[in-house]
Short mmCIF file of C-alpha atoms in Angstrom, two decimals:
data_model
loop_
_atom_site.label_atom_id
_atom_site.label_comp_id
_atom_site.label_asym_id
_atom_site.label_seq_id
_atom_site.Cartn_x
_atom_site.Cartn_y
_atom_site.Cartn_z
CA UNK A 6 -28.76 140.32 -64.51
CA UNK A 7 -27.60 140.62 -60.84
CA UNK A 8 -23.79 141.30 -59.89
CA UNK A 9 -23.25 138.76 -57.68
CA UNK A 10 -21.66 141.37 -55.01
CA UNK A 11 -24.24 144.41 -55.09
CA UNK A 12 -27.45 141.15 -54.24
CA UNK A 13 -29.84 142.45 -51.98
CA UNK A 14 -31.31 140.25 -48.95
CA UNK A 15 -33.95 139.67 -48.00
CA UNK A 16 -33.82 138.81 -43.76
CA UNK A 17 -36.63 137.85 -41.25
CA UNK A 18 -37.15 140.23 -38.72
CA UNK A 19 -38.68 139.36 -35.09
CA UNK A 20 -42.13 140.52 -35.78
CA UNK A 21 -42.44 138.21 -38.96
CA UNK A 22 -41.58 141.48 -41.97
CA UNK A 23 -38.03 141.66 -44.14
CA UNK A 24 -35.84 144.11 -44.38
CA UNK A 25 -35.25 144.10 -47.60
CA UNK A 26 -32.71 146.19 -50.08
CA UNK A 27 -29.65 145.57 -47.46
CA UNK A 28 -26.14 144.33 -48.95
CA UNK A 29 -24.30 141.84 -47.12
CA UNK A 30 -22.32 144.79 -44.94
CA UNK A 31 -25.80 146.07 -44.10
CA UNK A 32 -27.24 143.47 -42.61
CA UNK A 33 -28.23 143.98 -38.58
CA UNK A 34 -26.98 142.53 -36.73
CA UNK A 35 -28.80 139.41 -34.81
CA UNK A 36 -30.44 138.65 -32.27
CA UNK A 37 -29.85 135.01 -30.59
CA UNK A 38 -32.64 132.75 -31.18
CA UNK A 39 -33.63 134.44 -34.08
CA UNK A 40 -32.02 132.88 -37.22
CA UNK A 41 -30.25 130.96 -35.70
CA UNK A 42 -27.99 128.48 -38.56
CA UNK A 43 -27.48 125.71 -36.13
CA UNK A 44 -29.77 122.95 -35.85
CA UNK A 45 -30.68 121.96 -32.18
CA UNK A 46 -29.79 118.52 -32.52
CA UNK A 47 -26.19 120.15 -33.93
CA UNK A 48 -26.04 121.96 -31.05
CA UNK A 49 -26.78 119.28 -28.33
CA UNK A 50 -24.77 116.42 -29.99
CA UNK A 51 -21.79 119.12 -29.17
CA UNK A 52 -22.75 118.78 -25.48
CA UNK A 53 -23.19 114.98 -25.43
CA UNK A 54 -20.32 113.07 -24.45
CA UNK A 55 -19.27 109.16 -24.56
CA UNK A 56 -20.83 108.18 -21.27
CA UNK A 57 -24.04 109.59 -21.90
CA UNK A 58 -24.51 108.13 -25.60
CA UNK A 59 -23.53 104.77 -23.70
CA UNK A 60 -26.42 104.96 -20.60
CA UNK A 61 -28.89 105.43 -24.03
CA UNK A 62 -27.58 101.98 -25.02
CA UNK A 63 -27.63 100.50 -21.95
CA UNK A 64 -31.24 101.69 -21.50
CA UNK A 65 -32.41 101.12 -25.04
CA UNK A 66 -31.82 97.18 -24.81
CA UNK A 67 -33.26 97.31 -20.89
CA UNK A 68 -36.76 97.93 -23.03
CA UNK A 69 -36.04 96.02 -25.78
CA UNK A 70 -35.79 93.12 -23.48
CA UNK A 71 -38.95 94.40 -21.37
CA UNK A 72 -40.29 94.68 -24.55
CA UNK A 73 -39.60 90.99 -25.89
CA UNK A 74 -40.68 89.79 -22.30
CA UNK A 75 -43.90 91.24 -22.42
CA UNK A 76 -44.22 89.48 -26.36
CA UNK A 77 -44.24 85.97 -23.99
CA UNK A 78 -40.06 85.12 -25.30
CA UNK A 79 -38.26 83.12 -22.64
CA UNK A 80 -35.69 84.52 -21.02
CA UNK A 81 -32.83 82.36 -22.95
CA UNK A 82 -33.85 83.73 -25.91
CA UNK A 83 -34.24 86.84 -24.60
CA UNK A 84 -30.76 86.51 -23.42
CA UNK A 85 -29.94 85.30 -27.01
CA UNK A 86 -31.54 88.14 -28.56
CA UNK A 87 -28.84 90.54 -27.00
CA UNK A 88 -25.91 89.15 -27.01
CA UNK A 89 -24.73 89.62 -30.10
CA UNK A 90 -25.17 92.61 -29.89
CA UNK A 91 -22.94 93.87 -27.29
CA UNK A 92 -20.51 90.85 -28.41
CA UNK A 93 -20.00 93.37 -31.31
CA UNK A 94 -20.22 96.89 -29.84
CA UNK A 95 -18.09 95.46 -27.03
CA UNK A 96 -15.01 95.25 -29.39
CA UNK A 97 -15.43 98.25 -31.04
CA UNK A 98 -16.33 100.07 -27.84
CA UNK A 99 -18.81 101.98 -29.09
CA UNK A 100 -23.26 102.08 -29.62
CA UNK A 101 -25.09 100.26 -32.38
CA UNK A 102 -25.70 104.09 -33.87
CA UNK A 103 -22.02 104.41 -34.39
CA UNK A 104 -21.44 101.40 -36.54
CA UNK A 105 -21.38 101.30 -40.10
CA UNK A 106 -21.82 97.99 -42.93
CA UNK A 107 -18.06 97.62 -42.96
CA UNK A 108 -17.36 97.74 -38.98
CA UNK A 109 -20.21 94.78 -39.80
CA UNK A 110 -18.89 92.98 -42.44
CA UNK A 111 -15.00 93.49 -41.01
CA UNK A 112 -16.40 91.47 -37.60
CA UNK A 113 -18.45 88.51 -39.53
CA UNK A 114 -15.05 88.04 -41.99
CA UNK A 115 -12.95 87.96 -39.13
CA UNK A 116 -13.42 88.04 -34.96
CA UNK A 117 -17.00 87.15 -35.22
CA UNK A 118 -16.35 84.71 -38.00
CA UNK A 119 -18.62 81.33 -36.62
CA UNK A 120 -18.02 77.57 -37.90
CA UNK A 121 -21.20 77.27 -38.50
CA UNK A 122 -22.84 79.95 -41.60
CA UNK A 123 -26.26 79.47 -40.07
CA UNK A 124 -24.73 81.29 -36.70
CA UNK A 125 -23.35 83.72 -38.64
CA UNK A 126 -27.47 84.32 -40.33
CA UNK A 127 -29.31 83.94 -36.55
CA UNK A 128 -26.57 86.77 -35.22
CA UNK A 129 -26.99 88.62 -38.29
CA UNK A 130 -30.62 88.96 -37.85
CA UNK A 131 -30.63 89.62 -34.51
CA UNK A 132 -28.87 92.67 -34.46
CA UNK A 133 -31.22 93.78 -37.18
CA UNK A 134 -34.01 92.92 -34.89
CA UNK A 135 -32.35 95.41 -32.32
CA UNK A 136 -31.43 98.23 -34.81
CA UNK A 137 -35.78 98.05 -36.17
CA UNK A 138 -36.68 97.88 -32.03
CA UNK A 139 -34.12 101.66 -32.41
CA UNK A 140 -35.27 103.29 -35.81
CA UNK A 141 -38.71 102.50 -33.64
CA UNK A 142 -39.04 104.10 -30.31
CA UNK A 143 -35.61 105.98 -30.00
CA UNK A 144 -34.52 107.27 -33.45
CA UNK A 145 -36.00 110.55 -32.91
CA UNK A 146 -34.01 111.33 -29.22
CA UNK A 147 -30.59 109.39 -30.25
CA UNK A 148 -30.19 111.99 -33.43
CA UNK A 149 -31.64 115.03 -31.34
CA UNK A 150 -29.75 114.39 -28.33
CA UNK A 151 -26.29 113.36 -30.47
CA UNK A 152 -27.16 114.15 -33.74
CA UNK A 153 -26.80 110.21 -35.63
CA UNK A 154 -29.40 108.50 -37.49
CA UNK A 155 -30.20 105.12 -36.67
CA UNK A 156 -29.68 103.14 -39.45
CA UNK A 157 -28.64 99.37 -39.42
CA UNK A 158 -25.64 98.45 -41.05
CA UNK A 159 -27.10 94.85 -42.29
CA UNK A 160 -27.67 96.07 -46.08
CA UNK A 161 -28.84 94.85 -49.27
CA UNK A 162 -25.44 92.99 -49.63
CA UNK A 163 -24.67 91.81 -46.21
CA UNK A 164 -27.58 90.18 -45.17
CA UNK A 165 -27.20 86.83 -45.07
CA UNK A 166 -28.50 84.12 -47.19
CA UNK A 167 -29.55 80.58 -46.77
CA UNK A 168 -26.50 78.80 -49.58
CA UNK A 169 -27.17 75.01 -48.88
CA UNK A 170 -25.52 74.74 -45.18
CA UNK A 171 -28.46 73.13 -45.00
CA UNK A 172 -29.77 69.53 -47.56
CA UNK A 173 -32.45 67.45 -47.90
CA UNK A 174 -32.64 64.59 -44.72
CA UNK A 175 -33.69 61.89 -46.32
CA UNK A 176 -34.97 59.16 -43.90
CA UNK A 177 -34.73 55.27 -44.71
CA UNK A 178 -37.17 53.38 -46.05
CA UNK A 179 -40.17 51.53 -43.54
CA UNK A 180 -38.75 48.13 -44.57
CA UNK A 181 -35.29 49.68 -43.27
CA UNK A 182 -36.30 50.91 -40.76
CA UNK A 183 -37.76 48.02 -39.64
CA UNK A 184 -35.49 45.53 -40.06
CA UNK A 185 -33.51 48.12 -38.15
CA UNK A 186 -35.18 47.87 -34.98
CA UNK A 187 -35.98 44.19 -35.74
CA UNK A 188 -32.28 43.28 -35.73
CA UNK A 189 -30.95 45.77 -32.96
CA UNK A 190 -33.35 43.64 -30.43
CA UNK A 191 -32.53 40.21 -31.19
CA UNK A 192 -28.71 41.23 -30.67
CA UNK A 193 -29.85 43.17 -27.47
CA UNK A 194 -29.06 39.88 -25.28
CA UNK A 195 -25.80 39.39 -26.18
CA UNK A 196 -24.52 43.01 -24.80
CA UNK A 197 -22.12 43.36 -22.63
CA UNK A 198 -24.17 46.57 -20.67
CA UNK A 199 -27.72 44.99 -20.76
CA UNK A 200 -30.38 47.64 -19.30
CA UNK A 201 -28.17 50.36 -21.33
CA UNK A 202 -28.18 48.52 -24.83
CA UNK A 203 -32.47 48.02 -23.47
CA UNK A 204 -32.52 51.72 -22.25
CA UNK A 205 -30.81 53.11 -25.75
CA UNK A 206 -32.99 50.74 -27.75
CA UNK A 207 -35.83 51.38 -26.12
CA UNK A 208 -35.06 55.06 -27.07
CA UNK A 209 -34.73 55.16 -29.89
CA UNK A 210 -37.51 52.99 -30.89
CA UNK A 211 -40.09 55.76 -28.68
CA UNK A 212 -38.41 58.66 -30.79
CA UNK A 213 -39.30 56.52 -34.11
CA UNK A 214 -42.78 55.38 -32.62
CA UNK A 215 -43.77 58.63 -31.46
CA UNK A 216 -41.96 61.31 -33.09
CA UNK A 217 -40.10 63.19 -30.03
CA UNK A 218 -37.47 65.48 -30.53
CA UNK A 219 -34.35 64.21 -28.52
CA UNK A 220 -34.08 66.98 -25.75
CA UNK A 221 -37.94 66.33 -24.75
CA UNK A 222 -37.46 62.31 -25.06
CA UNK A 223 -34.52 63.01 -22.57
CA UNK A 224 -35.80 65.24 -19.97
CA UNK A 225 -39.24 62.92 -19.15
CA UNK A 226 -39.67 61.64 -15.65
CA UNK A 227 -40.77 58.74 -14.53
CA UNK A 228 -44.21 60.08 -13.40
CA UNK A 229 -44.27 61.84 -16.88
CA UNK A 230 -45.76 58.67 -18.47
CA UNK A 231 -49.37 57.82 -17.93
CA UNK A 232 -50.53 54.84 -18.33
CA UNK A 233 -54.35 55.42 -18.44
CA UNK A 234 -54.99 58.87 -20.75
CA UNK A 235 -55.54 57.64 -24.68
CA UNK A 236 -56.41 54.02 -25.97
CA UNK A 237 -52.19 52.78 -24.62
CA UNK A 238 -51.06 55.82 -22.83
CA UNK A 239 -49.24 59.11 -23.25
CA UNK A 240 -46.16 60.97 -22.21
CA UNK A 241 -45.80 64.05 -20.98
CA UNK A 242 -42.70 66.48 -22.86
CA UNK A 243 -41.49 70.08 -23.18
CA UNK A 244 -41.48 70.68 -26.55
CA UNK A 245 -39.96 73.76 -28.30
CA UNK A 246 -41.92 76.85 -28.05
CA UNK A 247 -42.16 78.51 -31.37
CA UNK A 248 -40.57 81.72 -32.56
CA UNK A 249 -38.56 81.69 -29.17
CA UNK A 250 -41.52 81.72 -26.65
CA UNK A 251 -39.87 78.97 -24.72
CA UNK A 252 -40.74 74.98 -23.76
CA UNK A 253 -44.22 74.11 -24.11
CA UNK A 254 -45.75 71.09 -22.29
CA UNK A 255 -47.47 68.64 -24.69
CA UNK A 256 -48.33 65.00 -24.77
CA UNK A 257 -46.49 62.04 -27.12
CA UNK A 258 -48.32 59.46 -27.77
CA UNK A 259 -47.26 55.62 -27.31
CA UNK A 260 -49.80 54.01 -30.01
CA UNK A 261 -49.84 50.24 -29.29
CA UNK A 262 -46.66 49.13 -30.52
CA UNK A 263 -44.72 51.53 -27.88
CA UNK A 264 -46.92 50.80 -25.02
CA UNK A 265 -46.25 47.21 -25.11
CA UNK A 266 -42.47 48.67 -25.37
CA UNK A 267 -41.79 51.32 -22.19
CA UNK A 268 -44.63 48.54 -20.46
CA UNK A 269 -41.57 45.51 -20.87
CA UNK A 270 -38.98 48.29 -20.31
CA UNK A 271 -39.96 49.46 -17.06
CA UNK A 272 -41.38 46.49 -15.67
CA UNK A 273 -38.01 44.23 -16.04
CA UNK A 274 -35.07 47.02 -16.77
CA UNK A 275 -35.37 50.52 -15.60
CA UNK A 276 -34.80 49.21 -11.74
CA UNK A 277 -31.47 47.74 -12.66
CA UNK A 278 -30.14 51.08 -12.54
CA UNK A 279 -28.81 52.12 -8.90
CA UNK A 280 -31.68 55.43 -8.96
CA UNK A 281 -35.57 54.59 -7.23
CA UNK A 282 -37.46 53.79 -10.02
CA UNK A 283 -40.73 54.33 -8.15
CA UNK A 284 -39.46 58.45 -7.79
CA UNK A 285 -41.92 60.18 -10.24
CA UNK A 286 -39.34 62.43 -10.62
CA UNK A 287 -36.56 60.26 -11.47
CA UNK A 288 -35.26 60.27 -15.12
CA UNK A 289 -37.16 57.29 -17.54
CA UNK A 290 -33.81 57.56 -19.11
CA UNK A 291 -31.39 57.37 -16.50
CA UNK A 292 -27.44 57.51 -17.12
CA UNK A 293 -25.38 55.01 -15.46
CA UNK A 294 -22.47 57.38 -15.57
CA UNK A 295 -22.65 59.04 -12.04
CA UNK A 296 -20.49 62.03 -11.75
CA UNK A 297 -18.26 61.64 -8.50
CA UNK A 298 -19.22 63.98 -6.66
CA UNK A 299 -23.56 62.75 -6.54
CA UNK A 300 -21.71 59.42 -6.11
CA UNK A 301 -19.90 60.52 -2.97
CA UNK A 302 -22.97 61.16 -1.68
CA UNK A 303 -24.21 56.95 -2.15
CA UNK A 304 -27.79 58.14 -2.79
CA UNK A 305 -30.42 56.53 -4.74
CA UNK A 306 -30.23 59.56 -7.39
CA UNK A 307 -29.16 59.43 -11.38
CA UNK A 308 -28.74 62.36 -13.64
CA UNK A 309 -31.27 61.98 -17.14
CA UNK A 310 -28.96 60.70 -20.36
CA UNK A 311 -27.92 63.53 -22.01
CA UNK A 312 -29.01 64.33 -25.60
CA UNK A 313 -25.58 64.35 -26.99
CA UNK A 314 -24.46 61.06 -25.49
CA UNK A 315 -28.05 59.48 -27.24
CA UNK A 316 -27.26 60.94 -30.90
CA UNK A 317 -23.75 58.91 -30.46
CA UNK A 318 -25.52 55.88 -29.43
CA UNK A 319 -28.46 56.26 -32.47
CA UNK A 320 -24.90 56.95 -34.85
CA UNK A 321 -23.68 53.59 -33.49
CA UNK A 322 -26.55 51.46 -33.91
CA UNK A 323 -27.05 52.77 -37.20
CA UNK A 324 -23.91 51.70 -38.89
CA UNK A 325 -24.32 48.10 -37.08
CA UNK A 326 -27.82 47.55 -38.01
CA UNK A 327 -29.80 50.14 -40.36
CA UNK A 328 -29.01 48.44 -44.24
CA UNK A 329 -29.20 51.06 -47.25
CA UNK A 330 -28.31 53.81 -48.53
CA UNK A 331 -29.11 55.22 -45.39
CA UNK A 332 -26.35 54.76 -42.30
CA UNK A 333 -25.92 57.86 -40.49
CA UNK A 334 -29.11 57.93 -38.29
CA UNK A 335 -29.42 60.22 -35.83
CA UNK A 336 -32.86 61.14 -33.36
CA UNK A 337 -34.57 63.65 -35.45
CA UNK A 338 -33.90 61.59 -39.12
CA UNK A 339 -36.38 59.36 -36.66
CA UNK A 340 -38.46 62.36 -35.90
CA UNK A 341 -38.38 62.92 -40.13
CA UNK A 342 -38.98 58.44 -40.25
CA UNK A 343 -42.25 59.02 -38.22
CA UNK A 344 -43.97 62.07 -40.15
CA UNK A 345 -43.06 60.38 -43.94
CA UNK A 346 -44.09 56.86 -43.10
CA UNK A 347 -47.16 57.08 -41.08
CA UNK A 348 -48.19 59.69 -43.72
CA UNK A 349 -47.64 57.17 -46.31
CA UNK A 350 -49.87 55.21 -44.84
CA UNK A 351 -52.46 57.27 -44.68
CA UNK A 352 -52.37 59.10 -41.81
CA UNK A 353 -54.14 62.79 -42.32
CA UNK A 354 -51.77 65.92 -42.09
CA UNK A 355 -54.00 67.42 -39.40
CA UNK A 356 -52.78 64.21 -37.51
CA UNK A 357 -49.00 64.05 -38.50
CA UNK A 358 -49.07 67.75 -37.24
CA UNK A 359 -51.22 66.76 -34.24
CA UNK A 360 -48.47 63.76 -33.03
CA UNK A 361 -45.20 66.06 -33.87
CA UNK A 362 -46.77 69.02 -32.12
CA UNK A 363 -46.69 71.36 -34.46
CA UNK A 364 -48.35 74.74 -34.57
CA UNK A 365 -48.63 75.70 -38.34
CA UNK A 366 -49.10 73.08 -40.61
CA UNK A 367 -46.41 73.77 -43.29
CA UNK A 368 -43.72 73.35 -40.77
CA UNK A 369 -45.46 69.46 -40.99
CA UNK A 370 -45.51 70.10 -44.33
CA UNK A 371 -41.19 70.20 -44.62
CA UNK A 372 -41.68 66.56 -42.60
CA UNK A 373 -42.79 65.50 -45.81
CA UNK A 374 -40.23 66.47 -48.90
CA UNK A 375 -39.75 62.41 -49.39
CA UNK A 376 -43.11 61.10 -48.38
CA UNK A 377 -43.75 59.40 -51.27
CA UNK A 378 -47.40 60.15 -53.30
CA UNK A 379 -49.06 59.69 -56.47
CA UNK A 380 -50.92 62.58 -57.20
CA UNK A 381 -52.62 61.13 -59.93
CA UNK A 382 -53.79 57.76 -57.99
CA UNK A 383 -55.46 60.59 -55.79
CA UNK A 384 -57.08 62.47 -58.70
CA UNK A 385 -58.55 59.88 -59.61
CA UNK A 386 -59.56 59.05 -56.40
CA UNK A 387 -61.22 62.17 -56.13
CA UNK A 388 -63.00 61.81 -59.41
CA UNK A 389 -64.85 59.20 -57.80
CA UNK A 390 -66.03 60.28 -54.53
CA UNK A 391 -67.06 63.36 -56.71
CA UNK A 392 -69.27 61.00 -59.30
CA UNK A 393 -70.41 58.92 -56.47
CA UNK A 394 -72.51 61.90 -54.81
CA UNK A 395 -73.77 62.54 -57.59
CA UNK A 396 -75.67 59.70 -58.27
CA UNK A 397 -76.96 59.92 -54.46
CA UNK A 398 -77.56 63.60 -54.95
CA UNK A 399 -80.16 62.20 -58.03
#
């Protein structure tokens, strides 16, 4: 057994050999760079400055935005990607690779806590995405220059989960929806502002017929309506792009009922508003409220109705005219009703997907959660079709 006080050492020399049989007191003086116990990362970290780390952070943010821009994301989406990262780093006055899970917990449980859980979940997801970029492209350089390991502060304990902040959207039945619009139209002549009331009614009915979103419909201009397209005409909307890729133009469908309704509105009611109804860039559904600065110019222009105003109008109409268990009506619920009622009436899933402007059929299926189907009946019909094919083949 070797005494630890007289234990022998082997020292690596510059020519690859060893100096064996030396006690600790007999170790030769090492030349610089031959057996330095400090790593290059630690040496670089000692000379790093806070200003250098902030410069690295700014460069990383800029490169992240460039990369996501190349991926095809819209400018609004790009801004929202880095905003949560900048907010939390500004709050702690630090750079991302210095944040810990405890820092993130304290921030989102206190000053960064949002009124809606979905907002907090969205912010944390964006922060996690930025850390994935840092780990992929900058982890080695950050470790070499600053001696810090890039690791996301979002772990298995604070990673957001859906916890019931969304619910099943149950649209009114086809019969209740039909009675709702019939009652509303009957009450139109008695309203105080007839053109405004007709505009609200037409917008709601077109939403139900075509399945467009509130923001899409409010942005439609007179020149976006193409009466000659398809069998009954179509209108152009600026739809929501998939995964933040920005607005995408698509055609929405009017069908026979929607064409007749919109033609009546354009011919008899649209000219009652103060702007020029022949201007192709004028909004199809203008607002009756003109900002003071615009009214002072005394020009034939009017802004489009806003989605928030449309939602309020539809909510009031639902309380007044909608009968049944569903009374709280909003534009997106009419979009669900459009998908559900068309599917129940026999429209194939693919056509419902095209009608709503979805890129993926799985998204459309989520709109049909309350569709009344009969799997047993469909199974019997499938069996009958198989028997008929066999009879024809034989």
